[in-house]
Every structure is written in structure tokens, then in C-alpha cells.
Short mmCIF file of C-alpha atoms in Angstrom, two decimals:
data_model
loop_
_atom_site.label_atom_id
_atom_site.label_comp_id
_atom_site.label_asym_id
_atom_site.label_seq_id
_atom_site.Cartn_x
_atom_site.Cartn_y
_atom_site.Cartn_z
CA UNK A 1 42.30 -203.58 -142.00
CA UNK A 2 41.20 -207.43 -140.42
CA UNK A 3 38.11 -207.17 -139.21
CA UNK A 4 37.47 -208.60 -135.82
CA UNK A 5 34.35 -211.60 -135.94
CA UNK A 6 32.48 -211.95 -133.06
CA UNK A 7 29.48 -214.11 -132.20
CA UNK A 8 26.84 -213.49 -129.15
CA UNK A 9 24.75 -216.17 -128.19
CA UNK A 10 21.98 -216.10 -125.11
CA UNK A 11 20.31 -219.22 -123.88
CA UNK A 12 16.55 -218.52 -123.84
CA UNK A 13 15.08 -220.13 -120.25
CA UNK A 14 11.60 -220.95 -119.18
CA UNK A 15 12.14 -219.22 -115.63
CA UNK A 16 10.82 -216.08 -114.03
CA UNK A 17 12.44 -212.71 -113.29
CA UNK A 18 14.35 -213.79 -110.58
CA UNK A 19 15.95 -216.70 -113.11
CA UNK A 20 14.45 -219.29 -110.92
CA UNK A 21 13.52 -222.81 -113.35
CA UNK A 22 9.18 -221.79 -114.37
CA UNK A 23 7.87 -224.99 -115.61
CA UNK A 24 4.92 -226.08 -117.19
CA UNK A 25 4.34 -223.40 -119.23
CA UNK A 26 2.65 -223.62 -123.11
CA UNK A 27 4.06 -221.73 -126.30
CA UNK A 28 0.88 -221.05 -128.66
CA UNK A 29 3.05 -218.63 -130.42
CA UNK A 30 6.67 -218.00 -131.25
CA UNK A 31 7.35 -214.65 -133.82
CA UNK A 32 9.67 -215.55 -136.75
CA UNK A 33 13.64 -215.59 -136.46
CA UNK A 34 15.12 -211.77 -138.04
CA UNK A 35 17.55 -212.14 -140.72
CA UNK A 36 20.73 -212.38 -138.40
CA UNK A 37 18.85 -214.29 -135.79
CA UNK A 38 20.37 -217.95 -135.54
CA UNK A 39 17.81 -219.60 -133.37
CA UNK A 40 18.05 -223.31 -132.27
CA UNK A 41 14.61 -224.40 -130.88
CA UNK A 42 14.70 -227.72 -130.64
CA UNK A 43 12.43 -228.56 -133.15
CA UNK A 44 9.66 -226.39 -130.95
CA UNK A 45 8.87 -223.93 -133.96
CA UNK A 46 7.95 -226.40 -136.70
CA UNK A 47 5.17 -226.02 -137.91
CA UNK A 48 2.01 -228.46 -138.43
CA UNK A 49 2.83 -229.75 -141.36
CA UNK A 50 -1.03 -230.03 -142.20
CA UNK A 51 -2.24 -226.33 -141.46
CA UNK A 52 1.61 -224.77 -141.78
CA UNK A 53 0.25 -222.87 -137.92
CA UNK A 54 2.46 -223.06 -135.04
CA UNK A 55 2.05 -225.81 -132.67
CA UNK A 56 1.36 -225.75 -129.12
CA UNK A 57 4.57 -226.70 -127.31
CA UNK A 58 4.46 -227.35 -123.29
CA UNK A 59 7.63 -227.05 -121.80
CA UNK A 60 8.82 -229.36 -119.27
CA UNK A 61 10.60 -227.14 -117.28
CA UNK A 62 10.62 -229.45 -114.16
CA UNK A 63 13.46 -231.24 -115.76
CA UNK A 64 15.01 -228.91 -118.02
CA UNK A 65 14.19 -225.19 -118.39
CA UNK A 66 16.21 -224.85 -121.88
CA UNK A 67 13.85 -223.62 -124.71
CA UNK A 68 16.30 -222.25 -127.02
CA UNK A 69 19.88 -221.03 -128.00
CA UNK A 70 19.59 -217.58 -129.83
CA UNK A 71 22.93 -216.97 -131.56
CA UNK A 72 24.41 -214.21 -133.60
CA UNK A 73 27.66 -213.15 -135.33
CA UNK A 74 28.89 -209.56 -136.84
CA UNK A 75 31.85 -207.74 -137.68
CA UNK A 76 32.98 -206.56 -134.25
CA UNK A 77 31.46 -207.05 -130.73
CA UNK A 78 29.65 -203.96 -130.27
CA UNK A 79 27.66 -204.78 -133.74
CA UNK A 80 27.14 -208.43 -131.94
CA UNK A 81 25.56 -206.89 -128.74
CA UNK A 82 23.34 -204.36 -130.94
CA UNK A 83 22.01 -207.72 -133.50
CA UNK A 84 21.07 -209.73 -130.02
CA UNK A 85 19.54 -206.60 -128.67
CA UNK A 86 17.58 -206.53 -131.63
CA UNK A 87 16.64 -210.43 -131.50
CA UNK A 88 15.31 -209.99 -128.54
CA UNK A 89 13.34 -206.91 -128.84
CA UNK A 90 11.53 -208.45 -131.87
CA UNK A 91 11.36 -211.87 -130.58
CA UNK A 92 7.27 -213.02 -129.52
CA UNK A 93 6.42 -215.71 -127.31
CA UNK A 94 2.78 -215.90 -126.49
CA UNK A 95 1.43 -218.60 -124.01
CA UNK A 96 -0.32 -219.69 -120.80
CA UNK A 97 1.54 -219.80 -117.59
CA UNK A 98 4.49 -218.93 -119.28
CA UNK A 99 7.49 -217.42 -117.92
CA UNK A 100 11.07 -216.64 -120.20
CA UNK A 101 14.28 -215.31 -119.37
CA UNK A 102 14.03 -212.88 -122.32
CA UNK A 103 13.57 -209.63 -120.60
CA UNK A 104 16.29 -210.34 -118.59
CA UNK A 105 18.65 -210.93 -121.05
CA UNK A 106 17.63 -207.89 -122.72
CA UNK A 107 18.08 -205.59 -119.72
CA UNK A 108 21.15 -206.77 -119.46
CA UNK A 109 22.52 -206.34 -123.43
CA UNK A 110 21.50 -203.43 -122.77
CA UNK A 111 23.17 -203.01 -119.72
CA UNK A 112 26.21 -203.76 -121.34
CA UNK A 113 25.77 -201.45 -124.17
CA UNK A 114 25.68 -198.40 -122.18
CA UNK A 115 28.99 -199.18 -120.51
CA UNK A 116 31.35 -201.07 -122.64
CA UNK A 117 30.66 -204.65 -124.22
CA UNK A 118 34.45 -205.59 -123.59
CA UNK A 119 33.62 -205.69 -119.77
CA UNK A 120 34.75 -208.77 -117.45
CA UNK A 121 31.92 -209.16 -115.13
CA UNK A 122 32.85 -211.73 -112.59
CA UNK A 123 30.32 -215.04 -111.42
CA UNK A 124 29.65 -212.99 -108.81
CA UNK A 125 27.73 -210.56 -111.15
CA UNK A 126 24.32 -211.75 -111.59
CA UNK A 127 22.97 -212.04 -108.05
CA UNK A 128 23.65 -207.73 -107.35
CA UNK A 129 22.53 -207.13 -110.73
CA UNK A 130 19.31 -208.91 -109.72
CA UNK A 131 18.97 -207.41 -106.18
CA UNK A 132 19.09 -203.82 -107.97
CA UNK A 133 16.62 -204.85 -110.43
CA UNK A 134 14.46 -206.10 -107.69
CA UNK A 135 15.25 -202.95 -105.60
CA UNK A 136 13.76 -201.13 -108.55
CA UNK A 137 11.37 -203.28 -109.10
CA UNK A 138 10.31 -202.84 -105.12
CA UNK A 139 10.21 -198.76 -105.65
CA UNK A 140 7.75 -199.05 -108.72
CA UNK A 141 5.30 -201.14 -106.28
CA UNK A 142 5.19 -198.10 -103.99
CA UNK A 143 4.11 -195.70 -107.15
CA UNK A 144 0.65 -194.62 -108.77
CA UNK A 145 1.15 -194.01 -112.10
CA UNK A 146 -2.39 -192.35 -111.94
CA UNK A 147 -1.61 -190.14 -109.35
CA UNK A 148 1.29 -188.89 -110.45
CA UNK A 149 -0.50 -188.28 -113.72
CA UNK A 150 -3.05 -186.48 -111.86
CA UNK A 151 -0.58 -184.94 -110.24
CA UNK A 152 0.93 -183.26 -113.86
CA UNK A 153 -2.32 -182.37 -115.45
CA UNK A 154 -3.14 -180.17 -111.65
CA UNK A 155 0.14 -178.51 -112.29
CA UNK A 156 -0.85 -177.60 -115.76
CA UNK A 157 -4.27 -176.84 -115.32
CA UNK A 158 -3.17 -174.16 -112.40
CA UNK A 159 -0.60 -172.93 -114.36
CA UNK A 160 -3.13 -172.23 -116.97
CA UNK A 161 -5.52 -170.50 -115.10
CA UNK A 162 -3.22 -168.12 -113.89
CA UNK A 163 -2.44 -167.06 -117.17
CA UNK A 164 -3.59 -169.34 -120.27
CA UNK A 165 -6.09 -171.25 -121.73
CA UNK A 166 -7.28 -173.87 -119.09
CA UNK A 167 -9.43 -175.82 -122.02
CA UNK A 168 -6.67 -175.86 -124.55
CA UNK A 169 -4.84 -176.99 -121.29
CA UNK A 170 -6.84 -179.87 -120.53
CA UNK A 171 -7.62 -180.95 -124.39
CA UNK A 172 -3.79 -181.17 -125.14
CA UNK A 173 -3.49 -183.19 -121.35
CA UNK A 174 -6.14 -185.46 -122.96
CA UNK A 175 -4.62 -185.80 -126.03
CA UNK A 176 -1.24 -187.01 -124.89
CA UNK A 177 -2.60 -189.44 -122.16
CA UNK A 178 -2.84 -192.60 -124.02
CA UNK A 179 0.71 -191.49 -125.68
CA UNK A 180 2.78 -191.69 -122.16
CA UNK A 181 1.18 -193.89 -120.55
CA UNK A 182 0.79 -196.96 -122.19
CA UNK A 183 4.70 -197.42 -122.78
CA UNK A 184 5.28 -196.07 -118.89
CA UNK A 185 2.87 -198.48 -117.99
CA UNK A 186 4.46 -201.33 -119.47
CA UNK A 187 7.87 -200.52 -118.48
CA UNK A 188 6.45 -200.12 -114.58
CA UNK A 189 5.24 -203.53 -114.88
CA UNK A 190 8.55 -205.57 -116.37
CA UNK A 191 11.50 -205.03 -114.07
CA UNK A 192 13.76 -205.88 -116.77
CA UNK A 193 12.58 -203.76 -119.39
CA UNK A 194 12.78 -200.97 -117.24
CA UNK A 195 16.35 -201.40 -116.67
CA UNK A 196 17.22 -201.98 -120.15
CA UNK A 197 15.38 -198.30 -120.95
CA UNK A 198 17.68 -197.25 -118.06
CA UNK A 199 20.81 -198.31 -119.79
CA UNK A 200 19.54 -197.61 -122.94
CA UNK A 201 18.90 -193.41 -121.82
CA UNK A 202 21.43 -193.08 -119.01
CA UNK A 203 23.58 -190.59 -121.56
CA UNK A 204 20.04 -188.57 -122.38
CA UNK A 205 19.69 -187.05 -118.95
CA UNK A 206 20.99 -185.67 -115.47
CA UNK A 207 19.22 -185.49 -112.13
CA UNK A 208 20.21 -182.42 -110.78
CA UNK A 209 19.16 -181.34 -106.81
CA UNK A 210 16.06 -184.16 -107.42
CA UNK A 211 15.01 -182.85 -110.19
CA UNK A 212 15.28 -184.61 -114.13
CA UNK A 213 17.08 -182.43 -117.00
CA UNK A 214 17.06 -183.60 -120.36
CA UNK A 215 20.13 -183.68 -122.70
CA UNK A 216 17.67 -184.24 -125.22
CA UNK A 217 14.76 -183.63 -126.38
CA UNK A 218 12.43 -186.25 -124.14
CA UNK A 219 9.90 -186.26 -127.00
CA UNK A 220 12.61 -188.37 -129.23
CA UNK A 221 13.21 -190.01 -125.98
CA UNK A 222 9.56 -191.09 -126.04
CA UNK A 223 9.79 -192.42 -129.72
CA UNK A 224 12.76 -194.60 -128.66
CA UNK A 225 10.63 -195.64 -125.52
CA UNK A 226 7.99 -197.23 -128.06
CA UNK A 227 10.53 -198.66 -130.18
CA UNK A 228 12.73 -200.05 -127.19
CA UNK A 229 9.14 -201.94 -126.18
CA UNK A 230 9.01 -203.29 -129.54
CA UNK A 231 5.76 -201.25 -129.59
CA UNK A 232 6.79 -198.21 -132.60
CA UNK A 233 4.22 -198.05 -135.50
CA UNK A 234 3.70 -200.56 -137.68
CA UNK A 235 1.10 -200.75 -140.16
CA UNK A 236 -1.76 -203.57 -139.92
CA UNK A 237 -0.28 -204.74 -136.42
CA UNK A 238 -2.54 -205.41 -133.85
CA UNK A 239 -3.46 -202.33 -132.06
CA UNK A 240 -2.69 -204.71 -128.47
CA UNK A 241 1.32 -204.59 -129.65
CA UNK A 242 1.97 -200.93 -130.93
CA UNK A 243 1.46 -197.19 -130.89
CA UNK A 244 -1.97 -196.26 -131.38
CA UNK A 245 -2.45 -194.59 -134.55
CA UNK A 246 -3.82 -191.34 -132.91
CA UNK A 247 -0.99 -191.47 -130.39
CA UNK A 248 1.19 -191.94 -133.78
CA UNK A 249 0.02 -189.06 -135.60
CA UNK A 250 0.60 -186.45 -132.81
CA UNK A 251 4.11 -187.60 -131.97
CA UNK A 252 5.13 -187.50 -135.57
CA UNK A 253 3.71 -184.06 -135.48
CA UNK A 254 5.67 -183.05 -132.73
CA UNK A 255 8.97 -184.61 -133.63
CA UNK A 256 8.45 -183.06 -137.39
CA UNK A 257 7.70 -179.52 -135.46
CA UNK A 258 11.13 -179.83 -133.96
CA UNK A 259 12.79 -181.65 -136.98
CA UNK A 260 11.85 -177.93 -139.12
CA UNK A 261 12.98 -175.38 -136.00
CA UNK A 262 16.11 -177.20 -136.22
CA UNK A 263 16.66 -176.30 -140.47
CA UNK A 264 14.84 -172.86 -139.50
CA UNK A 265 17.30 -171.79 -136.28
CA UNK A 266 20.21 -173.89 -136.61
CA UNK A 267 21.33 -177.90 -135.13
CA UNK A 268 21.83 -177.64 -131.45
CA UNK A 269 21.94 -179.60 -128.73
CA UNK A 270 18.46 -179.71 -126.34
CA UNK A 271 19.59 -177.27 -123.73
CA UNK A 272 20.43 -174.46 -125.93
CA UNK A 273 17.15 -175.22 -128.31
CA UNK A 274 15.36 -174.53 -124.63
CA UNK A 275 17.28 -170.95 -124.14
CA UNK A 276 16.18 -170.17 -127.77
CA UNK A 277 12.48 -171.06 -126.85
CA UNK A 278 12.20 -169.63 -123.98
CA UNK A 279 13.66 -165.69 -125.06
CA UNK A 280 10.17 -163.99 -125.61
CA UNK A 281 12.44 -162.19 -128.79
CA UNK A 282 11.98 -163.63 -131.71
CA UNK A 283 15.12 -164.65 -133.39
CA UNK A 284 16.77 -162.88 -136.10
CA UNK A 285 14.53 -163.56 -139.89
CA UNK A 286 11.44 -164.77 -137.40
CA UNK A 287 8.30 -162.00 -137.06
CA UNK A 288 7.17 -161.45 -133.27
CA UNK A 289 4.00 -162.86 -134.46
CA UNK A 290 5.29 -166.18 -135.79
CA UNK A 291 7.53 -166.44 -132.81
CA UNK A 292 4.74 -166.37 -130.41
CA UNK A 293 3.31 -169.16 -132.20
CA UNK A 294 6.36 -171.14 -132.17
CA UNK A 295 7.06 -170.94 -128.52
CA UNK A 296 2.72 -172.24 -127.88
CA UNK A 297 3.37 -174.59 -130.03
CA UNK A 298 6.86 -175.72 -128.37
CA UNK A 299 4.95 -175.37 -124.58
CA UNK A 300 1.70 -177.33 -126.05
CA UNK A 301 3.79 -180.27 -127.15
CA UNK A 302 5.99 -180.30 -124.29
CA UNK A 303 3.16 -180.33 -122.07
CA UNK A 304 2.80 -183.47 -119.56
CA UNK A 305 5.63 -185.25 -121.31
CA UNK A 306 7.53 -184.64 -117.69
CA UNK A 307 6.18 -187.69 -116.76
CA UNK A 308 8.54 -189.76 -118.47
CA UNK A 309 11.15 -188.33 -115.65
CA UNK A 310 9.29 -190.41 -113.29
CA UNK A 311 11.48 -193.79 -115.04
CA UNK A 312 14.80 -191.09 -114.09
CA UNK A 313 13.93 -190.26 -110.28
CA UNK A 314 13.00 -194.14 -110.15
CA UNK A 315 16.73 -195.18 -111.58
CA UNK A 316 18.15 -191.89 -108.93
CA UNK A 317 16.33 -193.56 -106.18
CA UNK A 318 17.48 -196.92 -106.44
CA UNK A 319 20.80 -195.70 -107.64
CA UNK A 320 21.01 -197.94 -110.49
CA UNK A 321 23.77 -195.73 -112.05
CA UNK A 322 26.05 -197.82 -109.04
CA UNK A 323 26.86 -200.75 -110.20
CA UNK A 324 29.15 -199.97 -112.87
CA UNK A 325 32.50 -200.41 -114.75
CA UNK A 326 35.82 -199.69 -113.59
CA UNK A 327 38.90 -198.52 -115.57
CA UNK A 328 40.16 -202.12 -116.42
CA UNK A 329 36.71 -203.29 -117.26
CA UNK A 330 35.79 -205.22 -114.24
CA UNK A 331 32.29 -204.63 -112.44
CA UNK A 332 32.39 -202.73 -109.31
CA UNK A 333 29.69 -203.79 -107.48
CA UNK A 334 28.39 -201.82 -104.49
CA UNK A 335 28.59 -204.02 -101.03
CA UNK A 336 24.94 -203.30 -99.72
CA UNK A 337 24.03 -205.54 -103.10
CA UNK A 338 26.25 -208.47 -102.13
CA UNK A 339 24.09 -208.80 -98.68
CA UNK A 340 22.41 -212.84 -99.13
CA UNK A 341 19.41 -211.19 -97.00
CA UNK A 342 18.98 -208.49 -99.66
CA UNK A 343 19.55 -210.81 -102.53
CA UNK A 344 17.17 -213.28 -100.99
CA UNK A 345 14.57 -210.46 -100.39
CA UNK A 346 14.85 -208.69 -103.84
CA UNK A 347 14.29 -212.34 -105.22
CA UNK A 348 10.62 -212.65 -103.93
CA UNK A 349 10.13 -209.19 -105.27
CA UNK A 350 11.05 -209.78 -108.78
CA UNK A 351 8.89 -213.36 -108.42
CA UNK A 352 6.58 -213.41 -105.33
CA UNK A 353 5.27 -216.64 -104.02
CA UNK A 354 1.85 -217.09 -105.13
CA UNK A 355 -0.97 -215.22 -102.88
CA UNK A 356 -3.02 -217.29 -101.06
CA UNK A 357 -5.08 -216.59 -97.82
CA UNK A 358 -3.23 -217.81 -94.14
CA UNK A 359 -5.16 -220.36 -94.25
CA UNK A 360 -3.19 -222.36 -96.48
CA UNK A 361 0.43 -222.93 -97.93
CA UNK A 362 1.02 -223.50 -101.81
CA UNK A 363 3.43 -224.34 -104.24
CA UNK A 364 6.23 -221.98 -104.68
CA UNK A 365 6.50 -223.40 -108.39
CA UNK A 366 5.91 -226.29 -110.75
CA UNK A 367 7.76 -229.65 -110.32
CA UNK A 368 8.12 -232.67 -108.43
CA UNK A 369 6.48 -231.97 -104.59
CA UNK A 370 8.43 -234.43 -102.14
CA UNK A 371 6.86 -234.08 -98.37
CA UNK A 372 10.04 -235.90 -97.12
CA UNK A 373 13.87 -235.38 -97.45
CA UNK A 374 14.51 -238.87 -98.65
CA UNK A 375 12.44 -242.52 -98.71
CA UNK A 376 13.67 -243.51 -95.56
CA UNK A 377 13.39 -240.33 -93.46
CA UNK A 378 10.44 -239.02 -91.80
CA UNK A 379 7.71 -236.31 -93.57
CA UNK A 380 8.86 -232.52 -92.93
CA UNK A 381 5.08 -232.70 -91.22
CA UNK A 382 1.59 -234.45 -90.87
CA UNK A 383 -1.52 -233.73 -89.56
CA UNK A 384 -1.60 -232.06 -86.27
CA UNK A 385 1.96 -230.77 -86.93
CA UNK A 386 2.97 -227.08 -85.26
CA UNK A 387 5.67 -225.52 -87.20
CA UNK A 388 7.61 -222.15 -86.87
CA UNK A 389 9.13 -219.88 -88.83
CA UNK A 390 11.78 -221.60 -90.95
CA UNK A 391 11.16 -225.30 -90.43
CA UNK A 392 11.12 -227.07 -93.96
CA UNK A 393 7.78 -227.66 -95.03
CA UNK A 394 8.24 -229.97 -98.14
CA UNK A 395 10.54 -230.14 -101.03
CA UNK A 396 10.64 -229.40 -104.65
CA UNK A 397 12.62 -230.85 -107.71
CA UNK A 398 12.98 -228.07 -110.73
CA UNK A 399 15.64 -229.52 -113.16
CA UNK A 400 17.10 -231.76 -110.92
CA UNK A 401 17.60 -229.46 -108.47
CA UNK A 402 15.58 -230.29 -104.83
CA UNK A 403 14.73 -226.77 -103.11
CA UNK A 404 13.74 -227.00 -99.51
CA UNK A 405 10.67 -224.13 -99.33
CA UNK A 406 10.79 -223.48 -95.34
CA UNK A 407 7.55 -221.90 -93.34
CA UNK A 408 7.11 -218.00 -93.45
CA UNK A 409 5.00 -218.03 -90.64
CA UNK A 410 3.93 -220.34 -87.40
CA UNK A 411 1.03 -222.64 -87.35
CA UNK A 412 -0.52 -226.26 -87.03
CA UNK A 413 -1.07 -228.58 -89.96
CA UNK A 414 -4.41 -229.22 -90.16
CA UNK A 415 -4.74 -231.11 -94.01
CA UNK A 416 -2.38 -232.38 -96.22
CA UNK A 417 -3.97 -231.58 -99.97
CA UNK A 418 -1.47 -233.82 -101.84
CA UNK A 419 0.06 -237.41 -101.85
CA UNK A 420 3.21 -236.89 -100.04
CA UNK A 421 3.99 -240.28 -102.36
CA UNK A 422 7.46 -239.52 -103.77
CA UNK A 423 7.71 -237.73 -107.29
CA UNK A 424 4.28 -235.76 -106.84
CA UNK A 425 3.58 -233.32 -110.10
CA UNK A 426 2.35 -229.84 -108.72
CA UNK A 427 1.53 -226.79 -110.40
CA UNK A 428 2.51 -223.34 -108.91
CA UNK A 429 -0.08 -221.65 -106.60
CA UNK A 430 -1.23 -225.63 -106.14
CA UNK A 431 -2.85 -225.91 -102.55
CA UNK A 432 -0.70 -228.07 -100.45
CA UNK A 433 -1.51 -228.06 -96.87
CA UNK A 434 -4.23 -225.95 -94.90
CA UNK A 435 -3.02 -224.92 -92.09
CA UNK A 436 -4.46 -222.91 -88.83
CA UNK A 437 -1.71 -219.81 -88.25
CA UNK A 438 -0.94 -218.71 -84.61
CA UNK A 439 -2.08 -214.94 -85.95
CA UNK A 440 -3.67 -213.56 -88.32
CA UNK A 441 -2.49 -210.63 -90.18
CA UNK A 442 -5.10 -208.49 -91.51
CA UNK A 443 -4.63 -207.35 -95.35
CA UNK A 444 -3.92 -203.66 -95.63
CA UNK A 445 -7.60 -201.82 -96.72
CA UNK A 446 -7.68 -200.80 -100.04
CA UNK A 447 -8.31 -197.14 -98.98
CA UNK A 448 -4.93 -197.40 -96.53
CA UNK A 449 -3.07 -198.38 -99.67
CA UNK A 450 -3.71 -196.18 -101.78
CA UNK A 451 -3.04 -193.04 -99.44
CA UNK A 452 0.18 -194.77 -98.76
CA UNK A 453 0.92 -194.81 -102.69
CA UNK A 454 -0.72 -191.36 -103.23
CA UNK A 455 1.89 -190.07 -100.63
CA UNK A 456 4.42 -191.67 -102.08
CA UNK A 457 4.12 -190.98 -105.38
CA UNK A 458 3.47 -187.15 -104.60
CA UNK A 459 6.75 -186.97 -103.54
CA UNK A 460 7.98 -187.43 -106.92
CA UNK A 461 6.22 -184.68 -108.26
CA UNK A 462 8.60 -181.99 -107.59
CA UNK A 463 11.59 -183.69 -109.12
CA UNK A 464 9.26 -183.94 -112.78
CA UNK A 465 7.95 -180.26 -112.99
CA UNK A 466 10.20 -177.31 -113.89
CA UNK A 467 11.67 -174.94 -111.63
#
């Protein structure tokens, strides 16, 4: 049988989630190719050949935002997909102000894996795919992962007083909190990685009339969560980067409770093993008294782990599941995520403008700040200058490409902060005019926002708990 070769490559950028060129950022770390990783760096991993330690590398991503070429090759395409997957789960980079395309390239590997790795997506992929990453991204930002959290253990602990142990309740809530929240936290704060655990699970569960059921059991579900984030056990790593060891020993402890049911009652699937569990009867071979402690020990480990549902209502929501593959491989992509407005809107969610008070206007990004469209034309505005919404303010160069930033609000010019002078270097979040705003829009109150959240988030709450 000839064995089809196929190589993968991805072309590591210094931009932000939205793919837009990031420059200026500094490398202080890079972790070491894996064994199939072909990885061409452009001389930016060599190390001092004094001290054999990384060196610093600052990336000039105002002219060119290429930092590497990661390439791979296996025995078929599928294997291909699964060796870059795994390159860029295991790959490192450390820095200040520094912003990578890596996530993105993994939600989408991963996006591919989950439907078929032979697909033909079209050029006019990317931009949906990003609008539905920023539409899930734009959900998350209306969520409290506390309060919905809060929201479990109250189930529980009610539950519990009408009819169990209310401190074994709250001991095993305390026990697992660390355990599901660290990894949800992390995937609720990278767009990307959220929709690569999206791809990565859609087989594992259904929503069903809003509410999550699991094909399997979400405890292995929660293993692969950690090892998806590159954050699964490993001994003598920095606590910062992996499972706490804690956390470790009480999912192992679970996973090995289920691992011996299964040799004791049989293999089968997750919905069936929750039938079994839930018959008060104790199986044939199984004492009443045994059985009773099986089934506590089943509901004890299962206990708050519904809040990994909360990634499943998210991806429901959103309906991530609708941008998929049709019969001859092509993408069919839903026509609310072709809208430019949306696209353009979902953009500044995945990377919003730096914050800054109304009182001035900063630098979108890092580059090369021009104040006027060309030498011989006049500045986009000067001192004393009223603008509206959408008149050009100034221009920047990011790898040779000039992007016109335009005003989001009205106002008058009252300073110019940098030397309009042509070929200006500015950071991002770099103050470049102060300005005096027709109106002033009062920042929500912290106490307004988070009732808004709270509400929002308790609306959830049915969908995780059973019914």
C-alpha cells in the first residue's frame, strides 16, 4: 500500500487576535522545537553563545510581522494536522508586549480536525471564522465565571440540605474549585483557545432544550481540557503552567474510580454508565451496601463539574456549530458572518483599541504615525481642529501597509502629543492628541456592571444543572 506524504506548515505572526500586524514586541523566551517540529526562526532562537540562555529578540513588526515558519510532515494528512496541533500546543513564547498568531492557528487545526482536514475553505474563509470567534469572544465578556460558580455550589448546597450532608457538600465544592476553574478561566480569556476546545469536544456532547448532555464522561473531558491548554501534569514544572498537584491527585482519583466500575460492570458508553448509577439496585455480584457507596462516591465526584457546560451553552449561543462543511468539502458559511459591519465590529472585540479616558486619542498600534496623507497634502488636523465621527485622524504604517484610524467620536483638537514629522515611531496606547469631546459618556459603575453580568450569567444556570 503507497503511503500518502503530506507536510503542514503555519507561518507564526507577531499580530493580535484579530491577525492585525502587533509590533514591537520582545521574546525573552522561546520553548524548544518537539521532535517532528521543523521550525525556521530566523536565527531568533540561538542562543548566547557565552551563557548558552536564550536571547532577547525584539521584533520589528512595523515592517514585517514574520517570526517564524513552523513546518511538519507525516504519513497522511490527518497525522500532519494532529503533529502541528501538537507543535503548537507545546510551543512557549514568553515576552513583553507581545502578541502571536499562535492561538489562532491552533483554534483553527483544530477546527479542521473536527470536520475533515481535506476541506477547501475558500479566501473568503478567514474574516467569518474571525467574526464568530469574536462573537464568542463578545458572549464570554457578558459572563461571571464567579457567579456562575456561586451559582453551582447554591444548587448543591440546597440540594444537600434537603436531604444530605451540607458539610461534605461544601468540602467536596471546595475541593474541586481550583480544579475547574483555572483551565475555564483560561479558556474564557483566549478566544482562540476556546474555539479550538470547541472543535476539539463538539462529538463529546449535545445541547438538548438549553440544557448540556454529555456523551462522555465530562470528568475525562476535564483531563483533556488541561492537556488541550498545554497545562496536564508534569513533574518539576512550574506550578504557573500546569495542574496543581492537589487538583492532580483528586482527578486521577476520580478518573481511576471510573476506570475500575468500568472492569467491575462492564465498558459502556456515558449515558448508559448514568442509568446504571442512578438504579438505587445494586447490580447483579454488587452488595446493597457497597452499591450505596458507589453511587456517593459517583454523585461526590460528579459534583460541580457542570460547570464545564458553561464552554457548551457559550458555543450553543453563538452557534459556532454553523459554520461548517458541506458534502463536497467546501465551507458553508452563514450570511449574517459575511456582514463588513459585523466583521469590522467582532474585530475590535477580539483586539480593542487601547482604553484611554475622552480626553485623549491614542495609538491603535505600533508603527510609523503619519499626521498627513502624503508630504504635500495638508495634516488630517491641528490645533483648534473640530472633527466628527469618521474623519481620519492620522495614519499608520504596519508592514508597509498605511491604515487610516478615523475618529470614534466628535470633538476639538486641543494638543498634538507627537511630531506629525513624517515616519514618527509610536508605541500602542501612545498618547497622540488631547482632545475636548462634544459629550462625555460616563463609564458604567462598577456595581451596574456587575448586576448586568450577574443577570446574565444566571441565565445560564439552568442549562448546567440536571433536570
Amino acid at each position: 500500500m503507497r503511503r500518502e506524504a503530506a507536510a503542514l506548515e503555519a507561518r507564526l505572526n507577531a499580530t493580535d487576535r484579530a491577525l492585525a500586524p502587533h509590533a514591537g514586541g520582545v521574546i525573552v523566551a522561546w520553548s524548544p522545537p518537539v521532535p517532528w517540529e521543523i521550525r525556521d526562526d530566523q536565527g531568533i532562537c540561538f542562543a548566547n553563545p557565552d551563557t548558552g540562555q536564550f536571547m532577547h529578540y525584539r521584533l520589528a513588526g512595523a515592517y514585517d510581522s514574520n517570526v517564524a515558519l513552523l513546518v511538519t510532515a507525516a504519513d497522511g494528512r490527518r497525522q500532519s494536522y494532529l503533529r502541528m496541533a501538537e507543535i503548537l500546543r507545546r510551543t512557549r513564547l514568553r515576552g513583553h508586549d507581545l502578541r502571536t498568531n499562535r492561538e489562532f492557528h491552533y483554534g483553527l487545526v483544530h477546527w479542521f480536525l473536527a470536520r475533515d482536514v481535506y476541506a477547501r475553505p475558500s479566501t473568503r474563509f478567514v474574516l467569518p471564522y474571525l467574526a464568530l470567534v469574536g462573537s464568542l469572544f463578545e458572549e464570554v465578556q457578558r459572563l461571571d465565571l464567579d457567579v456562575a460558580w456561586a451559582g453551582l455550589c447554591a444548587h448543591w448546597q440546597r440540594a444537600a440540605r434537603d436531604g444530605g450532608d451540607p458539610a461534605a457538600t461544601r468540602k467536596a465544592l471546595q475541593l474541586k474549585e481550583t480544579l475547574l476553574l483555572r483551565p475555564l478561566r483560561a479558556l474564557l480569556a483566549e478566544p482562540h483557545m476556546l474555539s479550538a476546545w470547541l472543535s476539539y469536544n463538539a462529538e463529546k456532547y449535545t445541547v438538548e432544550d438549553g440544557a448540556v448532555r454529555w456523551r462522555v464522561n465530562p470528568l475525562e473531558v476535564l483531563r483533556d481540557t488541561y492537556w488541550l491548554l498545554d497545562m496536564d501534569y508534569r513533574a518539576r514544572a512550574p506550578a504557573a503552567y500546569v495542574i496543581w498537584d492537589h487538583d492532580q491527585a483528586l482527578l486521577t482519583r476520580a478518573l481511576g474510580f471510573y476506570n475500575h466500575l468500568g472492569l467491575r460492570l462492564g465498558d459502556v458508553d456515558w449515558p448508559t454508565r448514568l442509568q446504571q448509577l442512578a438504579d438505587p439496585s445494586a447490580p447483579q455480584g454488587v452488595d446493597d451496601a457497597l452499591w450505596a457507596r458507589v453511587r456517593a462516591s459517583h454523585e461526590g465526584f460528579q459534583l460541580g463539574v457542570e460547570a464545564l457546560g458553561l464552554l457548551c451553552l457559550l458555543g450553543e449561543r453563538v452557534r459556532f456549530a454553523s459554520l461548517r462543511l458541506r458534502d463536497d468539502l467546501t465551507v458553508e458559511i452563514p450570511e449574517a458572518l459575511t456582514d463588513p459591519t459585523l466583521q469590522d465590529r467582532m474585530r475590535k472585540v477580539l483586539a480593542p483599541p487601547p482604553q484611554a479616558s475622552r480626553d485623549e486619542v491614542l495609538a491603535v498600534s505600533g508603527g510609523m504615525f503619519y499626521g498627513q496623507e502624503a508630504p504635500d497634502r495638508p495634516p488630517f488636523v491641528t490645533v483648534g481642529s473640530r472633527f466628527k465621527v469618521g474623519d481620519p485622524l492620522y495614519m499608520i504604517e504596519v508592514m508597509k501597509m498605511f491604515n487610516t484610524v478615523h475618529a470614534t467620536f466628535s470633538g476639538v483638537v486641543e494638543e498634538i502629543l507627537v511630531d506629525s514629522a513624517e515616519g514618527t515611531v509610536v508605541r500602542r496606547g501612545q498618547p497622540l492628541f488631547r482632545v475636548r469631546p462634544d459629550e462625555r459618556v460616563e463609564a458604567e459603575e462598577p456595581a451596574a456592571r456587575a448586576a448586568r453580568l450577574k443577570a446574565h450569567t444566571e441565565a445560564y444556570l439552568p442549562g448546567l444543572l440536571p433536570r
